[in-house]
Coordinates of C-alpha atoms in Angstrom, one line a residue:
M1 CA 0.0 0.0 0.0
T2 CA 1.3 3.4 -0.9
I3 CA 0.3 6.7 0.6
L4 CA 1.5 10.1 -0.6
G5 CA 1.3 12.8 2.1
L6 CA 1.0 16.4 1.1
N7 CA 1.2 19.9 2.7
A8 CA -0.1 21.8 -0.3
Y9 CA -1.0 25.5 -1.1
H10 CA 0.6 26.7 2.1
G11 CA 4.0 27.8 3.4
D12 CA 6.6 25.0 3.5
S13 CA 4.8 22.9 1.0
A14 CA 6.1 19.3 1.2
A15 CA 5.5 15.7 0.3
C16 CA 6.2 12.3 1.9
L17 CA 5.7 8.7 0.9
F18 CA 4.7 5.7 2.9
V19 CA 5.2 2.3 1.3
D20 CA 3.7 -0.7 3.2
G21 CA 3.5 1.4 6.4
K22 CA 7.1 2.6 6.2
L23 CA 8.2 6.2 5.7
V24 CA 10.6 6.0 2.7
A25 CA 10.9 9.7 1.7
A26 CA 10.0 13.2 2.8
A27 CA 11.1 16.6 1.5
E28 CA 10.1 20.2 1.4
E29 CA 9.5 21.8 -2.0
E30 CA 11.7 24.8 -1.2
R31 CA 14.8 22.5 -1.4
F32 CA 14.1 21.9 -5.1
R33 CA 12.7 25.2 -6.2
R34 CA 15.4 27.1 -4.2
I35 CA 12.8 29.5 -2.8
K36 CA 12.5 29.7 0.9
H37 CA 9.2 28.4 2.4
W38 CA 7.8 27.8 -1.1
A39 CA 4.0 27.5 -1.2
G40 CA 1.9 25.7 -3.7
L41 CA 1.5 22.1 -5.1
P42 CA 4.8 20.4 -4.2
T43 CA 5.4 18.7 -7.5
Q44 CA 9.2 18.5 -7.3
A45 CA 9.1 17.0 -3.8
I46 CA 6.5 14.5 -5.1
D47 CA 8.8 13.6 -8.0
Y48 CA 11.6 13.0 -5.6
C49 CA 9.4 10.8 -3.3
L50 CA 8.2 8.8 -6.3
R51 CA 11.8 8.2 -7.5
E52 CA 12.9 7.2 -4.0
G53 CA 10.0 4.7 -3.8
G54 CA 10.5 3.4 -7.4
L55 CA 7.0 4.4 -8.2
T56 CA 5.0 6.4 -10.7
I57 CA 2.2 8.7 -9.7
S58 CA -0.3 6.2 -11.1
E59 CA 0.8 3.6 -8.6
I60 CA -0.1 5.7 -5.6
D61 CA -3.0 4.1 -3.7
H62 CA -3.9 7.0 -1.4
I63 CA -3.3 10.8 -1.2
A64 CA -3.5 12.4 2.2
V65 CA -3.7 16.2 2.4
N66 CA -3.4 18.1 5.8
R67 CA -6.5 20.2 5.1
K68 CA -10.2 19.3 5.5
P69 CA -12.4 21.7 3.5
G70 CA -15.8 22.1 5.1
V71 CA -14.7 21.5 8.7
N72 CA -15.9 24.1 11.2
N73 CA -18.2 25.7 8.6
L74 CA -20.8 26.7 11.2
R75 CA -18.2 28.5 13.2
R76 CA -17.0 30.2 10.0
L77 CA -20.5 31.4 9.2
L78 CA -21.1 32.7 12.7
F79 CA -17.8 34.6 12.6
V80 CA -18.7 36.3 9.3
L81 CA -22.1 37.3 10.6
R82 CA -20.5 38.7 13.8
H83 CA -17.4 40.5 12.5
R84 CA -18.3 41.3 8.8
P85 CA -14.7 40.8 7.4
D86 CA -13.6 42.4 4.2
P87 CA -15.1 40.4 1.3
R88 CA -11.7 40.3 -0.4
L89 CA -10.2 38.5 2.7
M90 CA -13.1 36.0 2.6
W91 CA -12.5 35.4 -1.1
Q92 CA -8.8 34.8 -0.6
K93 CA -9.6 32.1 2.0
V94 CA -12.3 30.5 -0.1
R95 CA -9.9 30.2 -3.1
N96 CA -7.2 28.7 -0.9
V97 CA -9.6 26.1 0.6
R98 CA -10.8 25.2 -3.0
K99 CA -7.1 24.7 -4.0
A100 CA -6.5 22.3 -1.1
A101 CA -9.8 20.5 -1.9
T102 CA -8.8 19.8 -5.5
A103 CA -5.2 18.6 -4.9
K104 CA -5.8 15.3 -6.6
E105 CA -7.3 17.0 -9.7
A106 CA -4.3 19.4 -9.8
L107 CA -2.0 16.4 -9.7
E108 CA -3.9 14.8 -12.6
T109 CA -3.5 18.0 -14.6
H110 CA 0.2 18.3 -13.8
Y111 CA 1.0 14.6 -14.6
G112 CA -1.4 14.4 -17.5
T113 CA -3.1 11.2 -16.3
S114 CA -6.0 10.1 -14.2
L115 CA -5.1 8.7 -10.8
R116 CA -6.5 5.7 -9.1
A117 CA -5.6 7.1 -5.7
E118 CA -8.2 7.7 -3.1
S119 CA -8.1 11.2 -1.8
H120 CA -8.2 11.9 2.0
H121 CA -8.4 15.3 3.7
I122 CA -7.2 15.3 7.3
E123 CA -8.1 18.2 9.5
H124 CA -5.1 20.5 9.9
H125 CA -4.5 20.1 13.6
H126 CA -5.3 16.5 13.5
A127 CA -2.4 16.1 11.1
H128 CA -0.2 18.2 13.3
L129 CA -1.0 16.0 16.4
A130 CA -0.4 12.9 14.4
S131 CA 2.9 14.1 13.1
A132 CA 4.1 14.0 16.7
F133 CA 2.2 11.3 18.6
L134 CA 1.8 8.7 15.9
V135 CA 5.6 8.5 15.5
S136 CA 6.7 9.3 19.1
G137 CA 7.0 5.8 20.5
F138 CA 4.8 6.9 23.4
E139 CA 2.0 4.5 24.5
E140 CA 0.2 7.5 26.1
A141 CA 0.8 11.2 25.9
A142 CA -0.9 14.6 26.2
C143 CA -1.0 16.1 22.7
L144 CA -0.8 19.8 21.8
S145 CA -0.7 21.6 18.5
V146 CA -0.2 25.4 18.4
D147 CA 0.3 27.5 15.2
G148 CA -1.1 30.4 13.3
F149 CA -4.2 28.9 11.7
G150 CA -5.4 25.9 9.9
D151 CA -9.0 24.8 9.1
F152 CA -10.3 27.7 11.2
A153 CA -8.4 26.7 14.4
S154 CA -5.1 27.8 15.9
T155 CA -4.7 25.3 18.8
S156 CA -5.9 21.7 19.4
F157 CA -5.2 19.5 22.4
G158 CA -6.2 16.0 23.6
L159 CA -4.8 12.7 24.7
G160 CA -3.0 10.1 22.7
R161 CA -3.3 6.4 23.7
A162 CA -2.8 3.1 22.1
S163 CA -6.4 3.3 21.0
G164 CA -6.0 6.7 19.3
I165 CA -5.8 10.5 19.5
E166 CA -8.8 12.0 21.2
I167 CA -9.0 15.7 20.3
D168 CA -10.9 17.3 23.2
D169 CA -10.8 21.0 22.6
R170 CA -9.6 23.8 20.3
V171 CA -8.9 27.5 20.1
Y172 CA -10.6 28.9 17.0
F173 CA -10.0 31.8 14.6
P174 CA -9.3 34.7 15.1
H175 CA -7.5 33.9 18.4
S176 CA -3.9 32.6 17.8
L177 CA -0.6 32.6 19.6
G178 CA 1.0 32.3 16.2
I179 CA -0.7 35.4 14.9
F180 CA 0.4 37.3 18.1
Y181 CA 4.1 36.3 17.6
S182 CA 4.0 37.0 13.9
A183 CA 2.4 40.4 14.3
V184 CA 5.1 41.4 16.8
T185 CA 7.8 40.0 14.5
Q186 CA 6.4 42.3 11.8
F187 CA 6.2 45.2 14.2
I188 CA 9.9 44.8 15.2
G189 CA 10.8 45.1 11.5
F190 CA 11.1 41.5 10.3
P191 CA 8.6 41.4 7.5
H192 CA 9.2 38.0 5.8
Y193 CA 7.3 34.8 6.3
G194 CA 9.1 32.7 8.8
D195 CA 11.1 35.5 10.4
E196 CA 9.8 34.7 14.0
Y197 CA 13.1 32.9 14.8
K198 CA 14.9 36.2 14.6
V199 CA 12.8 37.5 17.5
M200 CA 13.8 34.5 19.5
G201 CA 17.4 35.2 18.8
L202 CA 17.1 38.9 19.6
A203 CA 15.1 38.5 22.8
P204 CA 18.1 37.7 25.1
Y205 CA 19.7 41.0 24.3
G206 CA 16.6 42.9 25.7
E207 CA 14.9 43.7 28.9
P208 CA 11.2 42.9 29.7
K209 CA 10.1 46.5 29.6
F210 CA 7.0 46.0 27.5
V211 CA 5.6 42.9 29.2
R212 CA 2.8 44.8 30.9
Q213 CA 1.6 46.3 27.7
M214 CA 1.9 43.1 25.7
S215 CA 0.2 41.0 28.3
G216 CA -3.0 42.9 27.4
L217 CA -2.7 41.6 23.9
V218 CA -3.2 38.0 25.0
E219 CA -5.8 37.2 27.7
I220 CA -5.2 33.9 29.4
A221 CA -8.2 32.0 30.9
N222 CA -8.2 29.7 33.8
N223 CA -8.6 26.7 31.5
G224 CA -5.4 27.5 29.7
K225 CA -7.1 28.9 26.6
F226 CA -6.5 32.4 25.4
K227 CA -8.0 35.3 23.4
L228 CA -6.4 38.1 21.5
D229 CA -7.4 41.7 22.1
L230 CA -8.6 42.1 18.5
R231 CA -8.5 45.9 18.7
Y232 CA -4.7 45.6 17.9
F233 CA -5.0 43.0 15.1
R234 CA -6.3 43.1 11.6
H235 CA -5.9 39.5 10.3
H236 CA -9.6 38.7 10.9
T237 CA -11.4 41.6 9.2
A238 CA -9.1 43.6 6.9
N239 CA -7.9 42.7 3.5
V240 CA -4.7 41.1 4.6
S241 CA -2.9 39.7 1.6
Y242 CA -1.9 36.1 1.7
S243 CA 0.1 34.4 -1.1
W244 CA 0.1 30.6 -1.1
N245 CA 0.0 29.6 -4.8
N246 CA 3.3 28.7 -6.5
C247 CA 5.3 31.4 -4.9
P248 CA 7.3 32.4 -1.8
P249 CA 4.6 32.9 0.8
E250 CA 3.8 36.4 1.8
V251 CA 1.5 37.6 4.6
G252 CA 0.3 41.2 4.8
K253 CA 0.4 43.5 7.8
L254 CA -1.2 41.7 10.8
Y255 CA -1.3 44.5 13.3
R256 CA -3.4 47.6 13.5
D257 CA -2.0 51.1 13.9
E258 CA -3.3 51.0 17.5
M259 CA -0.4 48.8 18.4
A260 CA 1.9 51.7 17.9
E261 CA -0.1 53.6 20.4
L262 CA 0.6 50.8 22.9
L263 CA 4.2 50.0 22.1
G264 CA 5.6 53.0 20.3
P265 CA 6.4 53.3 16.6
P266 CA 7.2 50.1 14.6
R267 CA 10.6 49.6 13.2
D268 CA 11.2 50.1 9.5
P269 CA 12.9 46.9 8.2
D270 CA 15.9 49.0 6.9
A271 CA 16.4 50.9 10.1
P272 CA 19.0 49.9 12.6
L273 CA 18.1 47.8 15.6
E274 CA 17.9 49.8 18.8
Q275 CA 17.7 48.6 22.4
R276 CA 14.0 49.3 22.4
H277 CA 13.5 46.7 19.7
K278 CA 15.5 44.2 21.7
D279 CA 13.2 44.9 24.7
L280 CA 10.1 44.4 22.5
A281 CA 11.5 41.0 21.4
R282 CA 12.3 40.0 25.0
S283 CA 8.8 41.0 26.1
A284 CA 7.1 39.2 23.3
Q285 CA 8.9 36.0 24.1
I286 CA 7.9 36.2 27.8
V287 CA 4.3 36.9 26.9
Y288 CA 4.2 34.0 24.5
E289 CA 5.8 31.7 27.1
E290 CA 3.2 32.7 29.7
A291 CA 0.4 31.7 27.4
F292 CA 2.2 28.6 26.1
F293 CA 2.8 27.2 29.6
A294 CA -0.7 28.1 30.7
L295 CA -1.8 25.7 28.0
L296 CA 0.6 23.0 29.0
L297 CA -0.3 23.2 32.7
A298 CA -4.0 23.1 31.9
L299 CA -3.3 20.1 29.6
H300 CA -1.5 18.3 32.4
R301 CA -4.2 19.0 34.9
R302 CA -6.6 17.4 32.5
Y303 CA -4.3 14.5 31.6
P304 CA -1.8 13.9 34.4
V305 CA 0.6 11.8 32.2
P306 CA 4.4 12.2 32.0
N307 CA 4.6 12.4 28.2
L308 CA 4.0 15.3 25.8
A309 CA 3.7 15.2 22.0
L310 CA 4.1 18.8 20.8
S311 CA 3.6 20.1 17.2
G312 CA 2.5 23.0 15.1
G313 CA 4.4 26.1 13.9
C314 CA 4.7 27.5 17.4
A315 CA 6.5 24.3 18.4
M316 CA 9.4 25.7 16.5
N317 CA 9.9 28.1 19.5
S318 CA 12.9 26.2 20.7
V319 CA 13.5 28.6 23.6
A320 CA 10.1 27.8 25.1
N321 CA 10.4 24.1 24.3
G322 CA 13.6 24.0 26.3
K323 CA 11.8 25.1 29.5
V324 CA 9.0 22.5 29.3
Y325 CA 10.7 20.2 31.9
L326 CA 11.5 23.2 34.1
R327 CA 8.0 24.8 34.1
T328 CA 5.6 21.8 33.8
P329 CA 5.3 18.3 35.3
F330 CA 5.9 16.7 31.9
R331 CA 9.0 14.5 32.0
K332 CA 9.4 13.4 28.4
M333 CA 8.6 15.2 25.2
Y334 CA 8.5 14.3 21.5
L335 CA 8.9 17.1 19.0
P336 CA 9.0 16.1 15.3
A337 CA 11.8 17.2 13.0
A338 CA 9.2 19.3 11.0
A339 CA 6.8 20.6 13.6
G340 CA 5.4 23.2 11.3
D341 CA 3.1 22.8 8.3
A342 CA 5.5 20.7 6.3
G343 CA 5.2 18.1 9.0
G344 CA 1.5 17.9 8.3
A345 CA 2.3 15.8 5.2
I346 CA 3.7 13.1 7.5
G347 CA 0.8 13.6 9.9
A348 CA -1.9 13.3 7.3
A349 CA -0.3 10.2 5.8
A350 CA 0.2 8.6 9.2
V351 CA -3.5 9.2 10.0
V352 CA -4.6 7.6 6.8
R353 CA -2.2 4.7 7.3
A354 CA -3.5 4.1 10.8
Q355 CA -7.2 4.4 9.8
L356 CA -6.8 2.0 6.9
A357 CA -4.9 -0.5 9.0
E358 CA -7.9 -0.7 11.3
N359 CA -10.5 -0.3 8.5
R360 CA -11.8 3.0 9.9
S361 CA -13.3 5.9 8.1
Q362 CA -11.1 8.9 7.4
K363 CA -13.8 11.0 8.9
S364 CA -13.1 9.6 12.4
E365 CA -11.3 11.7 15.0
I366 CA -9.5 8.6 16.2
S367 CA -6.2 7.4 14.8
V368 CA -5.3 3.8 15.8
L369 CA -1.6 3.2 16.3
T370 CA 0.3 0.4 14.7
S371 CA 3.8 -0.6 15.7
D372 CA 5.3 -0.1 12.3
L373 CA 4.5 3.6 12.3
R374 CA 6.8 4.5 15.2
P375 CA 9.1 5.7 16.7
L376 CA 10.6 8.2 14.2
T377 CA 14.1 9.0 15.5
S378 CA 15.8 10.1 12.3
A379 CA 15.2 13.0 10.0
Y380 CA 17.2 11.7 7.1
F381 CA 14.5 11.1 4.4
G382 CA 15.7 13.4 1.6
P383 CA 17.7 12.9 -1.6
H384 CA 21.1 11.2 -1.5
F385 CA 23.9 11.0 -4.0
S386 CA 26.6 8.4 -4.7
N387 CA 30.3 9.1 -5.0
D388 CA 30.1 8.3 -8.7
E389 CA 27.5 11.1 -9.1
I390 CA 29.7 13.5 -7.2
E391 CA 32.7 12.6 -9.3
D392 CA 30.7 13.2 -12.5
L393 CA 29.8 16.6 -11.2
L394 CA 33.4 17.5 -10.4
R395 CA 34.4 16.4 -13.9
S396 CA 31.6 18.3 -15.6
R397 CA 32.8 21.5 -13.9
G398 CA 36.4 20.9 -14.9
L399 CA 37.5 20.1 -11.4
L400 CA 38.7 16.6 -12.2
P401 CA 40.6 15.3 -15.2
S402 CA 39.4 12.3 -17.2
S403 CA 41.6 10.1 -15.0
S404 CA 42.8 11.2 -11.6
V405 CA 44.6 8.2 -10.2
G406 CA 48.2 9.2 -9.3
Q407 CA 47.8 12.4 -11.4
A408 CA 48.0 16.1 -10.6
F409 CA 45.9 18.5 -12.8
L410 CA 47.1 22.0 -13.3
P411 CA 46.1 24.7 -15.8
A412 CA 48.7 25.3 -18.5
D413 CA 46.9 28.6 -19.3
P414 CA 44.7 30.1 -16.6
T415 CA 42.7 31.9 -19.3
N416 CA 41.8 28.6 -21.0
A417 CA 41.3 25.8 -18.5
G418 CA 39.9 23.6 -21.3
K419 CA 43.5 23.2 -22.6
S420 CA 44.9 22.2 -19.2
E421 CA 47.5 19.5 -19.2
R422 CA 47.8 16.6 -16.8
L423 CA 51.1 16.3 -15.0
P424 CA 52.4 13.3 -13.1
Y425 CA 52.0 13.6 -9.4
S426 CA 55.2 14.8 -7.7
S427 CA 56.2 15.1 -4.1
G428 CA 57.3 18.6 -4.9
H429 CA 53.7 19.6 -5.5
P430 CA 52.7 22.4 -3.2
A431 CA 51.5 21.0 0.1
S432 CA 48.0 21.7 1.4
P433 CA 47.4 23.8 4.6
L434 CA 46.6 20.6 6.5
G435 CA 49.7 18.8 5.3
I436 CA 47.5 16.5 3.1
S437 CA 49.3 15.2 0.1
P438 CA 46.6 15.8 -2.6
L439 CA 45.8 13.3 -5.2
V440 CA 44.7 16.2 -7.4
G441 CA 45.5 19.9 -7.4
L442 CA 42.8 21.6 -9.4
P443 CA 41.6 24.9 -10.8
A444 CA 38.1 26.1 -9.9
E445 CA 37.5 27.4 -13.5
P446 CA 34.9 25.2 -15.2
I447 CA 35.5 24.0 -18.7
D448 CA 32.2 25.5 -19.8
P449 CA 32.9 29.3 -20.0
G450 CA 29.2 29.9 -19.6
K451 CA 29.4 28.9 -16.0
R452 CA 32.2 31.3 -15.1
E453 CA 29.7 33.8 -13.7
H454 CA 29.0 31.6 -10.6
L455 CA 32.3 29.7 -10.6
P456 CA 35.1 32.3 -10.6
Y457 CA 38.6 31.2 -11.5
N458 CA 40.7 30.0 -8.6
S459 CA 43.7 27.8 -9.0
N460 CA 44.1 27.2 -5.3
L461 CA 42.0 24.1 -4.9
F462 CA 43.0 20.6 -4.0
V463 CA 40.7 17.6 -4.3
V464 CA 41.3 14.2 -2.8
R465 CA 39.0 11.2 -2.6
I466 CA 39.1 9.5 0.8
D467 CA 37.1 6.2 0.9
D468 CA 38.0 5.3 4.4
D469 CA 35.4 6.9 6.7
A470 CA 37.8 7.0 9.7
E471 CA 40.4 8.9 7.7
L472 CA 37.8 11.3 6.2
C473 CA 36.5 12.1 9.7
E474 CA 40.0 12.5 11.1
R475 CA 41.0 15.0 8.4
T476 CA 37.8 16.9 8.6
A477 CA 38.0 17.1 12.4
R478 CA 41.6 18.3 12.1
A479 CA 40.5 21.0 9.8
I480 CA 37.7 22.1 12.2
A481 CA 40.2 22.1 15.1
E482 CA 42.5 24.3 13.1
G483 CA 39.8 26.9 12.8
L484 CA 38.7 26.3 9.2
V485 CA 35.1 26.5 7.9
V486 CA 34.0 23.2 6.6
G487 CA 31.0 22.5 4.3
W488 CA 29.8 18.9 5.1
F489 CA 27.6 17.2 2.5
Q490 CA 26.7 13.6 3.3
G491 CA 24.0 11.0 2.9
R492 CA 20.3 11.8 2.8
M493 CA 19.1 15.4 3.1
E494 CA 17.4 16.3 6.4
W495 CA 13.6 16.5 6.6
G496 CA 12.5 19.7 8.4
P497 CA 14.1 23.1 8.7
R498 CA 17.3 22.2 10.6
A499 CA 20.6 21.1 9.2
L500 CA 21.4 18.0 11.3
G501 CA 24.8 16.9 10.1
N502 CA 24.2 16.0 6.4
R503 CA 23.8 19.4 4.9
S504 CA 25.8 21.4 7.4
I505 CA 28.6 24.0 7.7
L506 CA 30.8 23.0 10.6
C507 CA 33.2 25.1 12.7
D508 CA 35.2 25.0 16.0
P509 CA 32.9 26.0 18.9
R510 CA 35.9 27.1 21.0
R511 CA 36.6 30.2 18.8
A512 CA 34.9 33.3 20.1
D513 CA 35.4 35.0 16.7
I514 CA 33.9 32.3 14.6
K515 CA 30.4 34.0 14.4
D516 CA 32.0 37.1 12.8
I517 CA 34.1 34.8 10.5
L518 CA 31.0 32.9 9.4
N519 CA 29.0 36.0 8.8
A520 CA 31.8 37.6 6.8
K521 CA 32.7 34.5 4.8
I522 CA 29.3 32.9 4.1
K523 CA 26.1 33.6 6.1
R524 CA 25.9 37.4 5.9
R525 CA 23.1 37.4 8.4
E526 CA 22.2 39.5 11.5
S527 CA 25.0 39.5 14.1
F528 CA 22.6 38.8 17.0
R529 CA 21.6 35.4 15.8
P530 CA 23.2 32.5 17.6
F531 CA 24.9 29.4 16.2
A532 CA 24.0 26.0 17.4
P533 CA 26.0 23.0 18.7
S534 CA 25.9 19.4 17.6
I535 CA 26.9 17.3 20.6
L536 CA 27.4 13.6 21.1
R537 CA 24.4 12.2 22.9
E538 CA 26.5 10.6 25.6
A539 CA 28.1 14.0 26.5
V540 CA 24.9 16.1 26.9
G541 CA 24.7 15.9 30.8
A542 CA 28.3 17.0 31.2
W543 CA 27.9 20.2 29.0
F544 CA 24.2 21.2 29.5
E545 CA 22.1 21.7 32.6
Q546 CA 19.4 19.4 31.3
E547 CA 19.7 15.9 30.1
D548 CA 17.5 14.8 27.2
D549 CA 17.4 13.6 23.6
V550 CA 17.2 16.6 21.2
P551 CA 17.8 14.8 17.9
F552 CA 16.1 17.5 15.7
M553 CA 17.6 20.7 17.3
M554 CA 14.2 21.7 18.7
Q555 CA 15.1 22.8 22.2
V556 CA 17.4 25.4 23.8
F557 CA 19.1 24.3 27.1
Q558 CA 21.4 26.3 29.4
V559 CA 25.1 25.5 28.9
R560 CA 26.7 24.5 32.2
E561 CA 28.3 27.7 33.6
E562 CA 31.8 26.1 33.9
K563 CA 31.6 25.1 30.2
R564 CA 30.5 28.4 28.7
G565 CA 33.9 29.8 28.3
L566 CA 35.1 26.7 26.5
I567 CA 32.5 27.0 23.7
P568 CA 31.8 30.7 23.2
A569 CA 30.8 30.2 19.6
V570 CA 27.7 28.2 20.4
T571 CA 26.8 29.8 23.8
H572 CA 24.3 32.6 23.3
V573 CA 24.4 35.8 25.3
D574 CA 22.1 34.3 28.0
G575 CA 24.2 31.2 28.4
S576 CA 22.0 29.0 26.3
G577 CA 22.5 26.7 23.3
R578 CA 20.1 25.2 20.8
L579 CA 21.6 21.7 20.7
Q580 CA 21.3 18.7 18.5
T581 CA 22.1 15.4 20.1
V582 CA 24.0 13.1 17.7
H583 CA 23.4 9.4 18.0
R584 CA 25.7 6.7 16.6
E585 CA 22.7 4.7 15.5
T586 CA 21.1 7.4 13.4
N587 CA 24.1 9.1 11.9
P588 CA 27.3 7.1 12.4
L589 CA 29.5 9.2 10.2
Y590 CA 28.6 12.5 11.9
H591 CA 29.0 10.8 15.3
E592 CA 32.4 9.6 14.3
L593 CA 33.5 13.1 13.1
I594 CA 32.4 14.7 16.3
S595 CA 34.1 11.9 18.3
K596 CA 37.4 12.6 16.4
F597 CA 37.1 16.3 17.1
G598 CA 36.4 15.5 20.8
S599 CA 39.5 13.3 21.0
M600 CA 41.6 16.1 19.6
T601 CA 40.2 18.9 21.7
S602 CA 38.4 17.4 24.7
V603 CA 35.2 19.1 23.4
P604 CA 32.6 16.6 22.2
L605 CA 30.7 19.0 20.0
V606 CA 31.0 21.2 16.9
L607 CA 29.3 24.3 15.7
N608 CA 26.7 23.3 13.1
T609 CA 24.8 25.8 10.9
S610 CA 22.9 25.1 7.8
F611 CA 24.7 24.7 4.5
N612 CA 23.4 27.7 2.6
E613 CA 23.9 31.4 1.8
N614 CA 20.7 33.3 2.2
E615 CA 18.8 30.5 0.4
P616 CA 17.2 27.2 1.3
V617 CA 19.5 24.5 2.7
V618 CA 21.4 22.9 -0.2
C619 CA 19.8 19.7 -1.6
H620 CA 22.0 18.6 -4.5
P621 CA 25.8 18.4 -4.7
E622 CA 25.7 21.1 -7.4
E623 CA 24.3 23.6 -4.9
A624 CA 26.9 22.7 -2.3
L625 CA 29.7 23.1 -4.8
D626 CA 28.4 26.4 -6.0
C627 CA 27.9 27.7 -2.4
F628 CA 31.5 26.7 -1.6
L629 CA 32.9 28.4 -4.7
R630 CA 31.1 31.7 -4.4
T631 CA 31.8 32.0 -0.6
R632 CA 35.0 31.9 1.4
M633 CA 34.5 28.5 2.9
D634 CA 37.8 26.7 3.5
I635 CA 36.9 23.0 3.0
L636 CA 34.1 21.2 1.2
V637 CA 33.5 17.5 2.0
L638 CA 31.2 16.1 -0.7
G639 CA 30.7 12.4 0.1
S640 CA 34.2 11.0 0.0
F641 CA 35.7 14.0 -1.9
F642 CA 37.7 16.4 0.2
V643 CA 38.0 19.8 -1.5
E644 CA 40.4 22.2 0.0
R645 CA 41.5 25.8 -0.7
K646 CA 45.3 26.1 -0.6
S647 CA 45.2 29.4 1.2

């Protein structure tokens, strides 16, 4: 049985594929389109999933979409009668719902064939809850989904058991913690879809000077639910533009001008950040956390169980997530790698898989668990590339000769790399900075002159193939320990927004200046944003104040005070770090690399940031190579190929 799961016509559009109950592929469309958070029908992600499964679209049995048109229609009607929203806003939403409702028909049009697949529409938050609980490994857990909106609700909670997920209550449109946080994000001058993480990074630099004013924006009830003071928001009545169809998602202004009367003038996106803006960020994070933990405490009072399955876009707030064990009675938490809307693709497919396994109607609010759906402890479900494919790429770019064994390859004429001659390898060949005797010393000029625009000439490259994993990790760890910036491209691409050691840029966490170096050489991002550590799972307790599995980099813990000075590059201004725990079982190569680095330095962690330059994380080796060549990265490790700049 094959199930294609989709998050379509919304931000972070994505696809996944289950074959006979097993998740075999999952990817976001942005990685293929090279447009951040791309929204629409994820045809390229679908194509990848089909290739990975060895299937055609005609062989899919079921299509699961994380939207359920028609759900909560009575509430929608009552809202319209009560609030009289702008007709243009209503029409936008109707069109988007229709798009989601006709996803199967859109696929038939795109692929030019009729599909035998049965189409299933799973309520948005039901899919979110399933994306966490159904793959958590928990026999029982309290379940919470919090985001902006989906299917006219912003929050859902209930109890997951072996018999299913019982959704007991919701918070409905227009009240939303996601809208609150997004509105403040826009107010502080971060206008783009998905910019909320910048507010989290900025918050530790501020003081809670606006908590009193902001607390009035979110009214918290005794039962943990909340309401927005709608006098300060316009998402529910004004013609707020939303773009979700085959484009980068865009959301119009969410706050009213009255918010400026409460908090002072909003920041222009091009204006410098002042201390007041940092104070606003700190205050917003505090107000969000108060509402978030009120929800969790009420949830635990209702279901006094030790486990929590958390999902939804707001579950990307890793700062709040890291305090769950400190501020609630929950003792174990599962957060999926893609907690936001992309993860709804897996959630919707998992619901259909469970319902079909028990011969239940897709209309049921109960999802029966089956052992082959869980637990999901790895995020490596994206494309992968062989060393042969990588070698072909290097040759096509003029970075390898036709035969490299025992040969050095140097340009006879730097203006015409196509006439380069091959010279026998000599011990007198210039040594690399790491003392590595290169198999090949290469120009970066491609043979095709048409590609010179994005591959500038540089004769200072060495390439060596290292098939022994231990040696590859040893040399890479040595490079990191010597302060070099390493692009690390291995295995299957990560599912979800985080780079987790297969599409990563790695650095020495001991260097206090590495943040400035990274921003100058590659990332070119705001200086206040922290960098994250990847740490061996077995070393977490010695370096962080909390001990837990964080395989998907979804929690921020405090670094132990005595360790902060040792790893300044990954310790934020408030002493915290958004860690990824690395397990030998799920990523043995990355675990070995960090182990080698730990043996050299007595520090069992590395700085890990996403392999990109103001773009989606690289997916294909071509993108990794281009990013390496157009930036000032020092080392690129593409599979078994070790590419190094001479200086």
